[in-house]
Coordinates of C-alpha atoms in Angstrom, one line a residue:
Chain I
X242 CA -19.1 -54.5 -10.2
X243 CA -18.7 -56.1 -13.7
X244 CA -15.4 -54.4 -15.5
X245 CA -17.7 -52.8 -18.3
X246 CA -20.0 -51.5 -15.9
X247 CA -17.2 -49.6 -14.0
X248 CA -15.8 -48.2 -17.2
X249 CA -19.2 -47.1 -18.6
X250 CA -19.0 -44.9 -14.8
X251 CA -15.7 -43.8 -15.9
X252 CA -16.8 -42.7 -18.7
X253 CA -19.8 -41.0 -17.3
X254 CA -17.6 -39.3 -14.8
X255 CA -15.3 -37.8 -17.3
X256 CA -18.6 -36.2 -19.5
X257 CA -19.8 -34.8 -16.6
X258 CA -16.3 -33.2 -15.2
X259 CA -16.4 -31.8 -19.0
X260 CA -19.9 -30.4 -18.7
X261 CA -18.8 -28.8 -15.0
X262 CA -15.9 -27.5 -16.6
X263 CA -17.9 -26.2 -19.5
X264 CA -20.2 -24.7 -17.1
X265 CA -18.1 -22.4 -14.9
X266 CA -16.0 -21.4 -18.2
X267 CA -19.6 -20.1 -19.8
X268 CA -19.8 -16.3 -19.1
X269 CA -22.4 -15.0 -21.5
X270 CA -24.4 -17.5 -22.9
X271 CA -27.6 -18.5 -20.8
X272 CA -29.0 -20.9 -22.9
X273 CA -25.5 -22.7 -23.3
X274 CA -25.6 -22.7 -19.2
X275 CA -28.9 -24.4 -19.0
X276 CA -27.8 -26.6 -21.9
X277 CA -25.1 -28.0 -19.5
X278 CA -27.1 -28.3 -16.4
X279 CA -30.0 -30.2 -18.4
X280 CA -27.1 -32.6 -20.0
X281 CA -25.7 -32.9 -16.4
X282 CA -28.4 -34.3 -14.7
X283 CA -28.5 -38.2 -15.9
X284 CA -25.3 -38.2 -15.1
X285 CA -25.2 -36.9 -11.4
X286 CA -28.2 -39.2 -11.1
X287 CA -26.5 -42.2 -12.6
X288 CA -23.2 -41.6 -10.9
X289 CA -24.9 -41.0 -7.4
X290 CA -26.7 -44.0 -8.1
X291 CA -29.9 -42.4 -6.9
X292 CA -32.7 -44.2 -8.2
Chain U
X229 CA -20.9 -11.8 -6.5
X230 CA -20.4 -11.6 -10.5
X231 CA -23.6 -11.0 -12.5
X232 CA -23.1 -14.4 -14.8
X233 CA -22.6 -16.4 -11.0
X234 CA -25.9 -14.7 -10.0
X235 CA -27.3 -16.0 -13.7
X236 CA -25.6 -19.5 -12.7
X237 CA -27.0 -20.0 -9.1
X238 CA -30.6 -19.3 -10.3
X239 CA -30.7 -21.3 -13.4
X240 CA -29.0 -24.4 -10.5
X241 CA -32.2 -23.8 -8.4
X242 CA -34.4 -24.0 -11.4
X243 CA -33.1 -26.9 -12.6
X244 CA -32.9 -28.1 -8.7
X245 CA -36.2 -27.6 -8.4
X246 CA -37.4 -28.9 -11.6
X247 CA -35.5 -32.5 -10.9
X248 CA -36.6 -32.4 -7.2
X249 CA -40.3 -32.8 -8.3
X250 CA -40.2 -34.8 -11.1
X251 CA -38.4 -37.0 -9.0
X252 CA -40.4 -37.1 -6.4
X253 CA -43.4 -38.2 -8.5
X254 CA -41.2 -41.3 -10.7
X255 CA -40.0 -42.5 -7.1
X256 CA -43.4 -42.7 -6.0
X257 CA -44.6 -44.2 -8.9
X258 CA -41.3 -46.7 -8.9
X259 CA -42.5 -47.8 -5.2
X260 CA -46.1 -47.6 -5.5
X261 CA -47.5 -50.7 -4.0
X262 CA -50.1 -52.2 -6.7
X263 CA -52.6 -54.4 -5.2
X264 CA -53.1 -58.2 -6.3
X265 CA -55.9 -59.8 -5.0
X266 CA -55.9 -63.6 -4.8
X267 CA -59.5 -65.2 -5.6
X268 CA -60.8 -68.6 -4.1
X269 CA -58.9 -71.0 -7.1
X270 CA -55.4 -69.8 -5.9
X271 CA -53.7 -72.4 -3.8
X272 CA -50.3 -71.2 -3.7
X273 CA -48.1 -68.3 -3.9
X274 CA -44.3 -68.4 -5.1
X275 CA -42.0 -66.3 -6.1
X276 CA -40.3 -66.3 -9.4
X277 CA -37.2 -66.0 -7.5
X278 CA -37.8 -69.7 -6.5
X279 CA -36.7 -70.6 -9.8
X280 CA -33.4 -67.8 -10.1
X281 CA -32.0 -66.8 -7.2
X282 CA -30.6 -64.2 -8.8
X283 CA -33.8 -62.7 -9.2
X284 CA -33.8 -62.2 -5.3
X285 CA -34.1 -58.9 -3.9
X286 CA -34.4 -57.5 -7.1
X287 CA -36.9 -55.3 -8.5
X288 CA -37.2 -58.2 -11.2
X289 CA -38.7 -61.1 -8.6
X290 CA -42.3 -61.2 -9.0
X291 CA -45.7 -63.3 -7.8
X292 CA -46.0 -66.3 -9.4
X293 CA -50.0 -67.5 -8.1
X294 CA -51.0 -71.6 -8.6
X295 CA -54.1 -72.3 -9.4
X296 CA -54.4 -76.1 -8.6
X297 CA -57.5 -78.0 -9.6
X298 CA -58.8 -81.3 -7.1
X299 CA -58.4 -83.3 -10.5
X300 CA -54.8 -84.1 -11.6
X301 CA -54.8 -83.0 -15.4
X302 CA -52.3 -80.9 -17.3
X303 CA -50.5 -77.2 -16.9
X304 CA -51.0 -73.6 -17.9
X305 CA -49.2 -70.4 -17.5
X306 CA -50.1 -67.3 -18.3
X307 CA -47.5 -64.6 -18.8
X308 CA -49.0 -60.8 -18.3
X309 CA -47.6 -57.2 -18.8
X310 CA -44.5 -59.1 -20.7
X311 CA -44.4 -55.3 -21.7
X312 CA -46.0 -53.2 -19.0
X313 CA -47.7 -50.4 -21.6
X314 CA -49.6 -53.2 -22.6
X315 CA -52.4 -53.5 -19.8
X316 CA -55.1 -55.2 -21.0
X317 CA -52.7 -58.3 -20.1
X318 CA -52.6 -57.0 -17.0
X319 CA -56.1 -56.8 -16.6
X320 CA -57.3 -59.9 -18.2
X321 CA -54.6 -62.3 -15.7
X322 CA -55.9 -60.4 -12.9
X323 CA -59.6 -61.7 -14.0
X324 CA -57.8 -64.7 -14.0
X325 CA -57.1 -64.6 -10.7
X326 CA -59.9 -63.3 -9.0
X327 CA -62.5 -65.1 -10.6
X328 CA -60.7 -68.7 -12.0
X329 CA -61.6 -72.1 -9.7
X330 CA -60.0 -75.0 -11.8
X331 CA -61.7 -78.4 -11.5
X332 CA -58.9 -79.9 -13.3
X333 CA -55.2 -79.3 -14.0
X334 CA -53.6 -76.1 -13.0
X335 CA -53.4 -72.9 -14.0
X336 CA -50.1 -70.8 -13.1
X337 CA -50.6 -66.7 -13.7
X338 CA -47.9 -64.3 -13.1
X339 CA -49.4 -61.3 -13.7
X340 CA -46.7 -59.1 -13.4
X341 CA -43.7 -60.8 -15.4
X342 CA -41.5 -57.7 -16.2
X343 CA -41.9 -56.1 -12.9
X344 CA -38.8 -53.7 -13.3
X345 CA -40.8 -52.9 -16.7
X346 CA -43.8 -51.9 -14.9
X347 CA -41.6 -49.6 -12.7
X348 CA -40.4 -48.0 -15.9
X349 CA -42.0 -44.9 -17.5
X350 CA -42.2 -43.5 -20.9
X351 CA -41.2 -39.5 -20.4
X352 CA -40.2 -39.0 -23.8
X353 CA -43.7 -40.0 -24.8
X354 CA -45.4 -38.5 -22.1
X355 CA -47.0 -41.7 -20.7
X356 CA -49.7 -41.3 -17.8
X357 CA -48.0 -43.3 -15.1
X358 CA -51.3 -44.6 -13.3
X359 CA -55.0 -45.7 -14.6
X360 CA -57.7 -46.2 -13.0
X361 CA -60.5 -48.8 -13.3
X362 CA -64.0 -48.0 -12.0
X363 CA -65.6 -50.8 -10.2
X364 CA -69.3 -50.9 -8.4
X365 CA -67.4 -50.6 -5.1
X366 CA -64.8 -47.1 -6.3
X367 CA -61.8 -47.2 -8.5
X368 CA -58.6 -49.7 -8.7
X369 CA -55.3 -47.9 -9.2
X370 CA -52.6 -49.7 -11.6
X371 CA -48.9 -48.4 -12.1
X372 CA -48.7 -47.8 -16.1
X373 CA -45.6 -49.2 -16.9
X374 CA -43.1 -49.1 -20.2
X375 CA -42.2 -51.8 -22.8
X376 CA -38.4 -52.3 -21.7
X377 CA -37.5 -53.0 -17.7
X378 CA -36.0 -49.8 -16.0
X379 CA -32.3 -48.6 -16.7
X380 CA -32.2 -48.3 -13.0
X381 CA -32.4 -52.1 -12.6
X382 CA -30.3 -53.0 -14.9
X383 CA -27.1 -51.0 -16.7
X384 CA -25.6 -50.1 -18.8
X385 CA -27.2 -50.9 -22.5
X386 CA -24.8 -52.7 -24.7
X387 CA -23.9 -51.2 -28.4
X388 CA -25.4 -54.2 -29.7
X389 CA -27.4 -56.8 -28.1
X390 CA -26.1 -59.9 -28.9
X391 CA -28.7 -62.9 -28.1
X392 CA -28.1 -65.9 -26.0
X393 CA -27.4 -69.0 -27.2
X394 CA -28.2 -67.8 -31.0
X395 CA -25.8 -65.1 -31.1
X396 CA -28.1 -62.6 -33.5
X397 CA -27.9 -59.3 -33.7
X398 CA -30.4 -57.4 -32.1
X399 CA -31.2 -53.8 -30.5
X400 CA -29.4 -52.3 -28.1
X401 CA -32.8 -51.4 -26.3
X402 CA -34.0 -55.5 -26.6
X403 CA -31.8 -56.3 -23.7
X404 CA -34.3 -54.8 -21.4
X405 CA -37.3 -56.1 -23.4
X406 CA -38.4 -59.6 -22.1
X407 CA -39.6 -60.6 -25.2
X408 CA -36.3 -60.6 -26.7
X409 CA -34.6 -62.3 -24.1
X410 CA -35.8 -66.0 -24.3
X411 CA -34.7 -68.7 -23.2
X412 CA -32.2 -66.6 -20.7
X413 CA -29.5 -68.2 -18.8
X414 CA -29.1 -68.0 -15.0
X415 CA -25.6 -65.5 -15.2
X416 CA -27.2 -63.4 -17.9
X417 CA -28.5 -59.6 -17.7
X418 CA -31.4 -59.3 -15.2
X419 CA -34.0 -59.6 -18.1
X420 CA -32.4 -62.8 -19.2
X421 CA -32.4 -64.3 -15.0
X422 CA -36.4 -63.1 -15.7
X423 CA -36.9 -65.2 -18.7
X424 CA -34.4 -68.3 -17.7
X425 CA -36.5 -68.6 -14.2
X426 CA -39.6 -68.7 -16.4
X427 CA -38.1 -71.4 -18.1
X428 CA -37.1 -73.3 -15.4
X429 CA -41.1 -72.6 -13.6
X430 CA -42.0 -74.7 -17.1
X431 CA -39.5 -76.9 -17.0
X432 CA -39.9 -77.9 -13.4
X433 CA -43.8 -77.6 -13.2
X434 CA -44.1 -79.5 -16.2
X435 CA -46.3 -76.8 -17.8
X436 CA -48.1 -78.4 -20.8
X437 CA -48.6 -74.4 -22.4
X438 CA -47.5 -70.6 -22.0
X439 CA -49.8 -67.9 -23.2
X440 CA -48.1 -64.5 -23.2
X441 CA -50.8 -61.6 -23.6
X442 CA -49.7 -58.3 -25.2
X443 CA -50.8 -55.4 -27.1
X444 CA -49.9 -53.9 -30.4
X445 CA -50.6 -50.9 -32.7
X446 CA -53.6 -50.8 -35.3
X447 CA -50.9 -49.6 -37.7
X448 CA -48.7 -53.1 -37.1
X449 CA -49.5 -55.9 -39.1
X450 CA -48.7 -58.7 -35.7
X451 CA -52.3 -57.5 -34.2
X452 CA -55.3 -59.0 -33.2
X453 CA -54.3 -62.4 -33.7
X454 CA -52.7 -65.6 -31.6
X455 CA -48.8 -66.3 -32.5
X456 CA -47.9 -69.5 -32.7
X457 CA -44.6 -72.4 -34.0
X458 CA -45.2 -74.8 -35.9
X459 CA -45.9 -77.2 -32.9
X460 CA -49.1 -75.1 -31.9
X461 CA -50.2 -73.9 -34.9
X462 CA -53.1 -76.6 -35.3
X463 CA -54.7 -75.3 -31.5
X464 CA -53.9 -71.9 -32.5
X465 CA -56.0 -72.3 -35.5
X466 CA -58.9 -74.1 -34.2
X467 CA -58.5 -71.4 -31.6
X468 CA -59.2 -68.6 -33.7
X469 CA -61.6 -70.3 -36.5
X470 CA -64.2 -71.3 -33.1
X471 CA -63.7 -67.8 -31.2
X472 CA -64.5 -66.3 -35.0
X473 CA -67.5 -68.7 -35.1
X474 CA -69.0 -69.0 -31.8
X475 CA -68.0 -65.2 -30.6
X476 CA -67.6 -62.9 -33.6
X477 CA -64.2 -61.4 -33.3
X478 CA -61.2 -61.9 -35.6
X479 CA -57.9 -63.4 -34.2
X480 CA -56.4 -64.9 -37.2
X481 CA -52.9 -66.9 -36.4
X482 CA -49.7 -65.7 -37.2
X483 CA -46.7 -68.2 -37.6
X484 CA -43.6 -67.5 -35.0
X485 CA -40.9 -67.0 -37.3
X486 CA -38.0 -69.5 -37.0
X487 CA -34.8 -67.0 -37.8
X488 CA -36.2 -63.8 -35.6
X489 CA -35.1 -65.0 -31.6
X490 CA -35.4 -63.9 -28.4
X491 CA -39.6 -64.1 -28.8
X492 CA -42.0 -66.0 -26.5
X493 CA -43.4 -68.0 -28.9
X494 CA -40.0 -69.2 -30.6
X495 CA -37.7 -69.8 -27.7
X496 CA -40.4 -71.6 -25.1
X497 CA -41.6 -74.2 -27.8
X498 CA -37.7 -74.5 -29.0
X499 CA -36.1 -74.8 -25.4
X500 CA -38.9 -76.9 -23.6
X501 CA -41.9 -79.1 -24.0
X502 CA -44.7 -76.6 -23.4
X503 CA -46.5 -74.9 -26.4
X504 CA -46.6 -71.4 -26.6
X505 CA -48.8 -68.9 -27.7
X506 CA -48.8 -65.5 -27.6
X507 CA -51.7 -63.0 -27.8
X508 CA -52.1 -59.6 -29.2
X509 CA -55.3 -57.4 -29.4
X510 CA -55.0 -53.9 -30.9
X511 CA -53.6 -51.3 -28.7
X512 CA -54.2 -47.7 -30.3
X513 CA -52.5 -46.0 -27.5
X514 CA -49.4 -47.6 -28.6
X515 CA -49.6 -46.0 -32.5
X516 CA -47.4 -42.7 -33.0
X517 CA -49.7 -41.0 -35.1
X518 CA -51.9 -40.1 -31.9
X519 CA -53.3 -37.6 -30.1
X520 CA -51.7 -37.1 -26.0
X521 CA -50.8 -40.5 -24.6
X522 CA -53.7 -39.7 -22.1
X523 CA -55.6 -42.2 -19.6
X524 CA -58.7 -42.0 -22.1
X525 CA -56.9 -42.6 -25.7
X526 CA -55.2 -45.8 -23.3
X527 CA -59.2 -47.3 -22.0
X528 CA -61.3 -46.4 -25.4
X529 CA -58.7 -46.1 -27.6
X530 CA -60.4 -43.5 -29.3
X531 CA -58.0 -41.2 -31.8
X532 CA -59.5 -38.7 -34.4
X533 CA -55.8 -39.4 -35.9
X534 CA -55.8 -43.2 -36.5
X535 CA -60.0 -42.6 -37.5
X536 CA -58.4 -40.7 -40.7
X537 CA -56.2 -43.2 -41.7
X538 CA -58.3 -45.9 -41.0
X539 CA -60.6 -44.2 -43.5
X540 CA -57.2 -44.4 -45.8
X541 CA -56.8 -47.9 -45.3
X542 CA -54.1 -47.5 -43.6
X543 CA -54.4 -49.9 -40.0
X544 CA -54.3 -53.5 -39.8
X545 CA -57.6 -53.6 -37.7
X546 CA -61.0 -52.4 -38.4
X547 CA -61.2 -49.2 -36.9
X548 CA -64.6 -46.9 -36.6
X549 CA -65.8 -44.0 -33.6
X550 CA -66.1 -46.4 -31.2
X551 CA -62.6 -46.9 -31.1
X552 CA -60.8 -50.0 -29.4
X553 CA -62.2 -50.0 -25.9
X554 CA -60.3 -51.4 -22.8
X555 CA -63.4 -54.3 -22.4
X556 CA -63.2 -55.4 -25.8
X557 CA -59.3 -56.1 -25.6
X558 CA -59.4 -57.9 -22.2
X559 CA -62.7 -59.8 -23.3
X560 CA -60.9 -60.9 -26.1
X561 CA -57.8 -61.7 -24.4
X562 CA -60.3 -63.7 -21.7
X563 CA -62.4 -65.5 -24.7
X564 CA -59.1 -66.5 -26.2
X565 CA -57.1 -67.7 -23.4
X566 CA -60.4 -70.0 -22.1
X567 CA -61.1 -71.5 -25.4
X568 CA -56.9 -72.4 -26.0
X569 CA -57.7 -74.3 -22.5
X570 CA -60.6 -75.7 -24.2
X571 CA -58.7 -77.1 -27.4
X572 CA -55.6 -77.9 -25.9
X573 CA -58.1 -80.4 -23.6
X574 CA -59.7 -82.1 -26.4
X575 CA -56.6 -82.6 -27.9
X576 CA -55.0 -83.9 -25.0
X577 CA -57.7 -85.5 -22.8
X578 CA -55.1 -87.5 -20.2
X579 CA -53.5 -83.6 -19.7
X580 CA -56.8 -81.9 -19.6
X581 CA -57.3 -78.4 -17.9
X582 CA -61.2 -77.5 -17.2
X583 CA -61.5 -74.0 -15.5
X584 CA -64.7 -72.2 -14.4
X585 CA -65.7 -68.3 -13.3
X586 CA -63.8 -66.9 -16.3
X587 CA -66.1 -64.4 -17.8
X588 CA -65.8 -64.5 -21.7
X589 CA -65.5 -61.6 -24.3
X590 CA -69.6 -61.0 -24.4
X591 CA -69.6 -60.7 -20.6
X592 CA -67.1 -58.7 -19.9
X593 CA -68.0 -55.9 -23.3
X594 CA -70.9 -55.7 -21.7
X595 CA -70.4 -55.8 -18.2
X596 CA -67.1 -53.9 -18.3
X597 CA -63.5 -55.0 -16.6
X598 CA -64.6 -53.5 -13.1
X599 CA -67.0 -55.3 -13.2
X600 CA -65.1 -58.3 -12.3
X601 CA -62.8 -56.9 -10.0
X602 CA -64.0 -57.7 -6.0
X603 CA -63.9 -55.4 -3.4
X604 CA -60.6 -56.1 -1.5
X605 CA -62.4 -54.6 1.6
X606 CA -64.4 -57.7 1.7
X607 CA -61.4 -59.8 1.5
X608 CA -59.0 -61.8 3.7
X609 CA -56.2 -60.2 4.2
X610 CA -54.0 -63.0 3.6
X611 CA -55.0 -62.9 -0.1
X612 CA -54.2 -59.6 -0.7
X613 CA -50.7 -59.6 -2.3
X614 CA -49.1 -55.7 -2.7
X615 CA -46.5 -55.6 -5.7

């Protein structure tokens, strides 16, 4: 894997820990919960690599 | 169980469920098998692999059909669904190849040049991802593809695409888009391995000239006309000024611009000996101010949209109810690729190409693109080619 490729999963990794993160802390909002789980799923996809 | 986990559990299966069958549908589409049916003039099948074997394995390797005449004469290849949302390129390449016997020369059609592209989908834009062509003997299915090859092939975008060798600055997004990534290089991102093997196919077949088919919006000014350098320019014109003449449609010439790179027609003519042309007939599907990107807007090209501003003067094409029909594209696309054979031969007699079966624009407006498509029922198996 190139060295810019495995940053850019890095990278993707740490978004989506902060989206998890943002996720569980969310206690009222609904719309801020789907928010997160919309915004998460590229990122499971991509980091899965499930094409 | 806490009420806001209950709230979180149901919105995950939502979402779950939501992902689950959308994907299901762009997998299918990614895999779907498209069918390519080899006519009598094809003599051999290669892969464009042959020429990059980094291609191999990859959801970028694609058919690359010869079309080898009993005469010796000169070379042709024809480059379709360079963008995959253009299909009239598709469509026209594969008349190419059911119908074409060449008595002299050789004709070289890959009709599927940015396979990952035609793999690719347009969500954002809410693109139909198949059409269908009726025929006398049913319908043929086609994937509808996307401009750019698919993220899933090949990751991650750079902030700035920087070309090879030129060094301009282009779009991010133009790394994907094999008409940005001429001449390529053999290390390169996948799209460049596309365009390098390309190269290499002209520079090892000895391929006298490269017509690259697209489509572009009514509301562009590069539409309905041939692009060509400086080195083609004279065929391109006699090109257009006898199709204008002898068959009634415009397709005036546009030069390739020397300081824009990456393009077909600058990089082939620059980096080999062929002559390039590249084709675009208008495409109203491809205009934003439309209607749904639906199956019909994409075969009659029919908007009530681009009617009113056509009315403003506002598109580069004349533009009426009738639209911009599927037939009249690929008849055009047909018409012009046949009579750039045709002046490219009496310009070159020793490297002549004479090809046969083609239907041109009148035939096919009026007999429609199905038409022309045979029954793959009725044919050998070991022509049919699934991609």
């Amino acid at each position: 894997m190139p060295f810019i490729m495995l940053i850019y999963y890095i990278i993707t990794a740490y978004i989506l820990a902060m989206l998890i993160w943002n996720f569980i802390k969310e206690k009222k909002s609904v719309n801020d919960m789907l928010l997160y789980l919309l915004v998460m799923i590229p990122l499971i996809l991509r980091l899965l690599r499930v094409k | 169980m806490p009420k806001q986990w209950k709230i979180k559990v149901i919105l995950i299966l939502i979402v779950a469920a939501a992902v689950i069958t959308a994907g299901i549908q762009l997998y299918n589409h990614r895999h779907y098998r498209m069918l390519l049916t080899a006519g009598p003039g094809v003599t051999k099948v290669h892969m464009l692999s042959d020429y990059c074997s980094g291609l191999k394995g990859t959801m970028a390797d694609t058919h690359v059909f010869f079309l080898k005449g009993k005469e010796p004469g000169g070379k042709m290849l024809i480059l379709a669904n360079t963008h995959s949302n253009e299909p009239a390129s598709l469509l026209a390449a594969l008349i190419f190849l059911e119908n074409a016997v060449v008595e002299k020369g050789t004709l070289i059609i890959i009709p599927q040049f940015n396979n990952s592209g035609g793999r690719n989908t347009r969500p954002g834009d809410g693109y139909p991802l198949y059409f269908e062509i009726q025929t006398s003997w049913g319908t043929k299915k086609f994937r509808m593809g996307n401009r750019d090859a698919s993220p899933l092939d090949q990751w991650p975008d750079p902030d700035v695409y920087v070309h090879y060798p030129d060094k301009q600055l282009l779009s991010f997004l133009d790394i994907r888009n094999t008409n940005r990534t001429w001449p390529g290089r053999p290390n390169g991102a996948l799209m460049e391995k596309v365009t390098y093997a390309a190269m290499e196919l002209m520079r090892t077949e000895k391929v006298d000239m490269t017509v690259d088919i697209h489509g572009a919006e009514t509301m562009f000014p590069v539409t309905n006309c041939i692009v060509a350098p400086e080195k083609a320019i004279r065929i391109a014109t006699m090109t257009s000024l006898t199709l204008k003449a002898r068959e009634g449609f415009d397709n005036h010439v546009e030069p390739s611009p020397s300081g824009f790179r990456g393009l077909s027609h600058r990089e082939i003519g620059d980096f080999s000996d062929t002559l390039p042309f590249l084709l675009e007939a208008p495409l109203p599907f491809l205009d934003q101010p439309t209607g749904p990107k639906t199956v019909k807007l994409l075969l009659d090209g029919k908007d009530p949209f681009l009617l009113s501003l056509a009315k403003k003067n506002k598109l580069f094409v004349p533009y009426d109810e009738s639209g911009w029909p599927m037939e009249n594209r690929v008849g055009q696309h047909c018409s012009a690729v046949l009579e750039l054979l045709r002046q490219f031969s009496r310009k070159s007699p020793d490297r002549s190409i004479q090809v046969k079966n083609v239907p041109r624009y009148a035939g096919i407006v009026k007999n429609g693109v199905g038409y022309y498509y045979h029954n793959p029922a009725t044919i050998n198996k070991k022509d049919l080619y699934f991609n």
